[in-house]
Amino acid sequence: MRLYIISNNSTVNTRLENEWGTDHELLFQETPGKDFAEYDAILVVEPYVINGEYLSIADIWHTYLVQHFPETKLLTVGFAQDVDDLNFLSLLEVGPSFDLRAFIELALPVNKQANVYHVGNGYDKVSEKLKLFFRGHSQEGIIDSISKLRQVLNNAELSLHGNKKLKHKRLPFKVIWLEKLWAHKKKVAFQQFYNRWYNYKSYFHPLPLQLELEEFKVEDFIEKLHYIFSQKRKMDSEQLVALEQKYRELDPFRGVGDIVRLFRKLNSKYITPEYAGHILLVDDDEDFHQQMKMGLPQFTFSSMLGEEELKMLIQQNEVNYDLILLDLGLDNTDQLVGIDWIPKLRKKFPTIPLIVVTVYDTQDTMVTTIEEGANFFLAKSLIDSEKWTTVLMNLIAGRRYTYPEIVLFNKETTWEDKPSILVIEDEKDWFTRMTQLSESYHWRRANTFDQAKDVLNTEKIDLTLLDLYFRPEGPSVQQGLDFIKSLYDQYPEIPIVVIAENPTLVTRREIEHSTVRKILFRSEFDTLKWLEVIQILTEYKRNQERLHTL
């Protein structure tokens, strides 16, 4: 058997080598490899020591393997007795008579393993450490630190190349260095980011997430950026020329943007995944199975490829799925055999929502599947991970959609049909973050209240997102609060959502007693929650408009 062992305990490694090295192929790695499907099992020896701390790393390995290598077997290895878990291997039981092959054969693959046994009492999970890395000890996490740095680099970038539209003159690198990079507050922005990265980077090393960090050469980029910011303030012309060349070659603004996207992905997929339910996907397209697992990380997926597996499923009395996704064209045929399975599955599992997902997205097909008992219809040609996630979560939670709602959902949205959202926000990074939520909306930004009024007077807006702590037109940090009444008086039909940091109790009460429909907090940024709020309120406005026309 081929075993991949993650351990930095030399004593345990020696023991496992002596016990199993003759009969099995063992690969001991502190830093993860790439293709884990080629091993019979992945063994994580715990506790794992990082920075002198005893930690558990198996939970993130499990989350990663479920999404990328779902048939792999993951064993947690440690010193414990009488543990009732098929995937926990006690070192107290390992000896000459221990049958490792039989033990691994009985273990469950990660896609059927509900959770990972936490071996130790008195030591933390590495996921808790990384949650602090992303969330921050107070209000500022790593993304916030990078955003501050990126604003510094953005200003330097505009001055380095010049931008007529934004009225930025092209400046000599010496001026950029002294005024936009080395200046105390600018340098502090980098140092805060670097310190957080330096203090936490070791926690990534024994995790499969390290592979993605290495692919993007994150550590190399950060160290090169550190070299630039660590240079002395005053340099001669030759030194400045050399530094400018390194700065241009590194292209820091683009590189920091790549890191932001990578860190957000790692956090949402592996560190703080929002588990939304267990889905059975029945589809003969194996690539689509992988696409769904990668695109909808909030769910756990089990896979079936055809009718033979469905026949076995029907014979089972109990299943642990929260939802079933059924393709219509099974077993590589052009016949829509999946339609025949809809009433069978509905009869056998009446409480489990059944959703059809298919490339055969004609109106007639949709009507037929709904009449046969499907709860929803998803056209593969219109796949949108954010929108699909919202629908699947709602169905699992018990919501039932009407036929007109299903038709409207699967209508291909044209440019003119997209709802328009006005974001009244003075920070460009936060506006960019909003636009990355979904491409299903027109995103407009106003830097000032006067700009907001111009947009509202000339364009059709379906929703307004208002920054409460708005600064550019005066010293008050609560000008957004003063603007709410003005917005509602002039545009009562447009729902208002306030975006805030952590307003005082008094301020919060003022907002709640105003015409604001919802308060969203930056410190609790949640993609799914924010998208659902936006979707509900934009649909509400359009439904009100339809009602008035009837």
PDB file of N, CA and C in Angstrom, residues 30-32 50 60-61 126 130 133-134 142 196-197 200-211 213-214 263 266-267 271:
ATOM      1  N   GLU A  30       6.440  16.879   5.373  1.00  0.00           N
ATOM      2  CA  GLU A  30       5.971  17.992   6.193  1.00  0.00           C
ATOM      3  C   GLU A  30       5.211  18.975   5.314  1.00  0.00           C
ATOM      4  N   THR A  31       5.715  19.149   4.080  1.00  0.00           N
ATOM      5  CA  THR A  31       5.033  20.015   3.119  1.00  0.00           C
ATOM      6  C   THR A  31       4.268  19.133   2.151  1.00  0.00           C
ATOM      7  N   PRO A  32       2.995  19.440   1.854  1.00  0.00           N
ATOM      8  CA  PRO A  32       2.163  18.546   1.048  1.00  0.00           C
ATOM      9  C   PRO A  32       2.633  18.372  -0.390  1.00  0.00           C
ATOM     10  N   ILE A  50       3.719  23.453  15.450  1.00  0.00           N
ATOM     11  CA  ILE A  50       4.020  24.631  14.635  1.00  0.00           C
ATOM     12  C   ILE A  50       4.308  25.788  15.580  1.00  0.00           C
ATOM     13  N   ILE A  60      -8.700  20.732   8.268  1.00  0.00           N
ATOM     14  CA  ILE A  60      -8.513  21.419   6.979  1.00  0.00           C
ATOM     15  C   ILE A  60      -8.142  20.423   5.890  1.00  0.00           C
ATOM     16  N   TRP A  61      -7.344  19.396   6.245  1.00  0.00           N
ATOM     17  CA  TRP A  61      -7.060  18.352   5.255  1.00  0.00           C
ATOM     18  C   TRP A  61      -8.358  17.702   4.775  1.00  0.00           C
ATOM     19  N   VAL A 126      -5.573  24.105  13.928  1.00  0.00           N
ATOM     20  CA  VAL A 126      -4.882  25.136  13.154  1.00  0.00           C
ATOM     21  C   VAL A 126      -5.892  26.032  12.445  1.00  0.00           C
ATOM     22  N   LEU A 130      -5.879  30.179  11.808  1.00  0.00           N
ATOM     23  CA  LEU A 130      -6.021  30.825  10.502  1.00  0.00           C
ATOM     24  C   LEU A 130      -7.278  31.686  10.428  1.00  0.00           C
ATOM     25  N   PHE A 133      -6.084  34.865  11.471  1.00  0.00           N
ATOM     26  CA  PHE A 133      -5.306  35.473  10.383  1.00  0.00           C
ATOM     27  C   PHE A 133      -6.226  36.213   9.418  1.00  0.00           C
ATOM     28  N   PHE A 134      -7.333  35.589   9.066  1.00  0.00           N
ATOM     29  CA  PHE A 134      -8.247  36.200   8.098  1.00  0.00           C
ATOM     30  C   PHE A 134      -9.190  37.211   8.749  1.00  0.00           C
ATOM     31  N   ILE A 142      -6.585  40.089   7.535  1.00  0.00           N
ATOM     32  CA  ILE A 142      -5.532  40.218   6.531  1.00  0.00           C
ATOM     33  C   ILE A 142      -6.037  40.933   5.271  1.00  0.00           C
ATOM     34  N   ARG A 196       1.570  40.580   9.913  1.00  0.00           N
ATOM     35  CA  ARG A 196       0.528  39.559  10.048  1.00  0.00           C
ATOM     36  C   ARG A 196       0.892  38.328   9.227  1.00  0.00           C
ATOM     37  N   TRP A 197       1.363  38.532   8.009  1.00  0.00           N
ATOM     38  CA  TRP A 197       1.763  37.410   7.162  1.00  0.00           C
ATOM     39  C   TRP A 197       2.924  36.642   7.805  1.00  0.00           C
ATOM     40  N   TYR A 200       1.999  34.383  10.718  1.00  0.00           N
ATOM     41  CA  TYR A 200       1.057  33.282  10.482  1.00  0.00           C
ATOM     42  C   TYR A 200       1.463  32.334   9.350  1.00  0.00           C
ATOM     43  N   LYS A 201       2.463  32.689   8.574  1.00  0.00           N
ATOM     44  CA  LYS A 201       2.748  31.886   7.372  1.00  0.00           C
ATOM     45  C   LYS A 201       3.122  30.439   7.692  1.00  0.00           C
ATOM     46  N   SER A 202       3.731  30.209   8.862  1.00  0.00           N
ATOM     47  CA  SER A 202       4.134  28.839   9.212  1.00  0.00           C
ATOM     48  C   SER A 202       2.947  27.903   9.359  1.00  0.00           C
ATOM     49  N   TYR A 203       1.785  28.450   9.688  1.00  0.00           N
ATOM     50  CA  TYR A 203       0.595  27.605   9.870  1.00  0.00           C
ATOM     51  C   TYR A 203       0.116  27.000   8.547  1.00  0.00           C
ATOM     52  N   PHE A 204       0.511  27.596   7.430  1.00  0.00           N
ATOM     53  CA  PHE A 204       0.098  27.068   6.122  1.00  0.00           C
ATOM     54  C   PHE A 204       0.969  25.891   5.674  1.00  0.00           C
ATOM     55  N   HIS A 205       2.207  25.811   6.158  1.00  0.00           N
ATOM     56  CA  HIS A 205       3.188  24.892   5.590  1.00  0.00           C
ATOM     57  C   HIS A 205       2.755  23.425   5.565  1.00  0.00           C
ATOM     58  N   PRO A 206       2.162  22.863   6.644  1.00  0.00           N
ATOM     59  CA  PRO A 206       1.790  21.446   6.583  1.00  0.00           C
ATOM     60  C   PRO A 206       0.423  21.199   5.953  1.00  0.00           C
ATOM     61  N   LEU A 207      -0.190  22.237   5.399  1.00  0.00           N
ATOM     62  CA  LEU A 207      -1.545  22.116   4.863  1.00  0.00           C
ATOM     63  C   LEU A 207      -1.524  22.062   3.339  1.00  0.00           C
ATOM     64  N   PRO A 208      -2.519  21.443   2.728  1.00  0.00           N
ATOM     65  CA  PRO A 208      -2.573  21.424   1.248  1.00  0.00           C
ATOM     66  C   PRO A 208      -2.758  22.815   0.663  1.00  0.00           C
ATOM     67  N   LEU A 209      -3.195  23.797   1.471  1.00  0.00           N
ATOM     68  CA  LEU A 209      -3.331  25.169   0.987  1.00  0.00           C
ATOM     69  C   LEU A 209      -1.986  25.741   0.566  1.00  0.00           C
ATOM     70  N   GLN A 210      -0.899  25.178   1.119  1.00  0.00           N
ATOM     71  CA  GLN A 210       0.437  25.642   0.770  1.00  0.00           C
ATOM     72  C   GLN A 210       0.697  25.485  -0.721  1.00  0.00           C
ATOM     73  N   LEU A 211       0.058  24.483  -1.328  1.00  0.00           N
ATOM     74  CA  LEU A 211       0.228  24.255  -2.767  1.00  0.00           C
ATOM     75  C   LEU A 211      -0.219  25.474  -3.568  1.00  0.00           C
ATOM     76  N   LEU A 213      -0.493  28.572  -2.416  1.00  0.00           N
ATOM     77  CA  LEU A 213       0.410  29.682  -2.116  1.00  0.00           C
ATOM     78  C   LEU A 213       1.678  29.581  -2.962  1.00  0.00           C
ATOM     79  N   GLU A 214       2.178  28.363  -3.120  1.00  0.00           N
ATOM     80  CA  GLU A 214       3.386  28.163  -3.921  1.00  0.00           C
ATOM     81  C   GLU A 214       3.118  28.393  -5.402  1.00  0.00           C
ATOM     82  N   PHE A 263      -6.371  34.839  -1.129  1.00  0.00           N
ATOM     83  CA  PHE A 263      -6.680  34.722   0.293  1.00  0.00           C
ATOM     84  C   PHE A 263      -8.189  34.618   0.528  1.00  0.00           C
ATOM     85  N   LEU A 266      -9.105  31.023  -0.325  1.00  0.00           N
ATOM     86  CA  LEU A 266      -8.675  30.061   0.689  1.00  0.00           C
ATOM     87  C   LEU A 266      -9.553  30.137   1.927  1.00  0.00           C
ATOM     88  N   ASN A 267      -9.887  31.356   2.328  1.00  0.00           N
ATOM     89  CA  ASN A 267     -10.702  31.529   3.527  1.00  0.00           C
ATOM     90  C   ASN A 267     -12.104  30.955   3.346  1.00  0.00           C
ATOM     91  N   ILE A 271     -11.090  27.520   5.235  1.00  0.00           N
ATOM     92  CA  ILE A 271     -10.910  27.920   6.627  1.00  0.00           C
ATOM     93  C   ILE A 271     -12.253  28.115   7.322  1.00  0.00           C
TER      94      ILE A 271
END
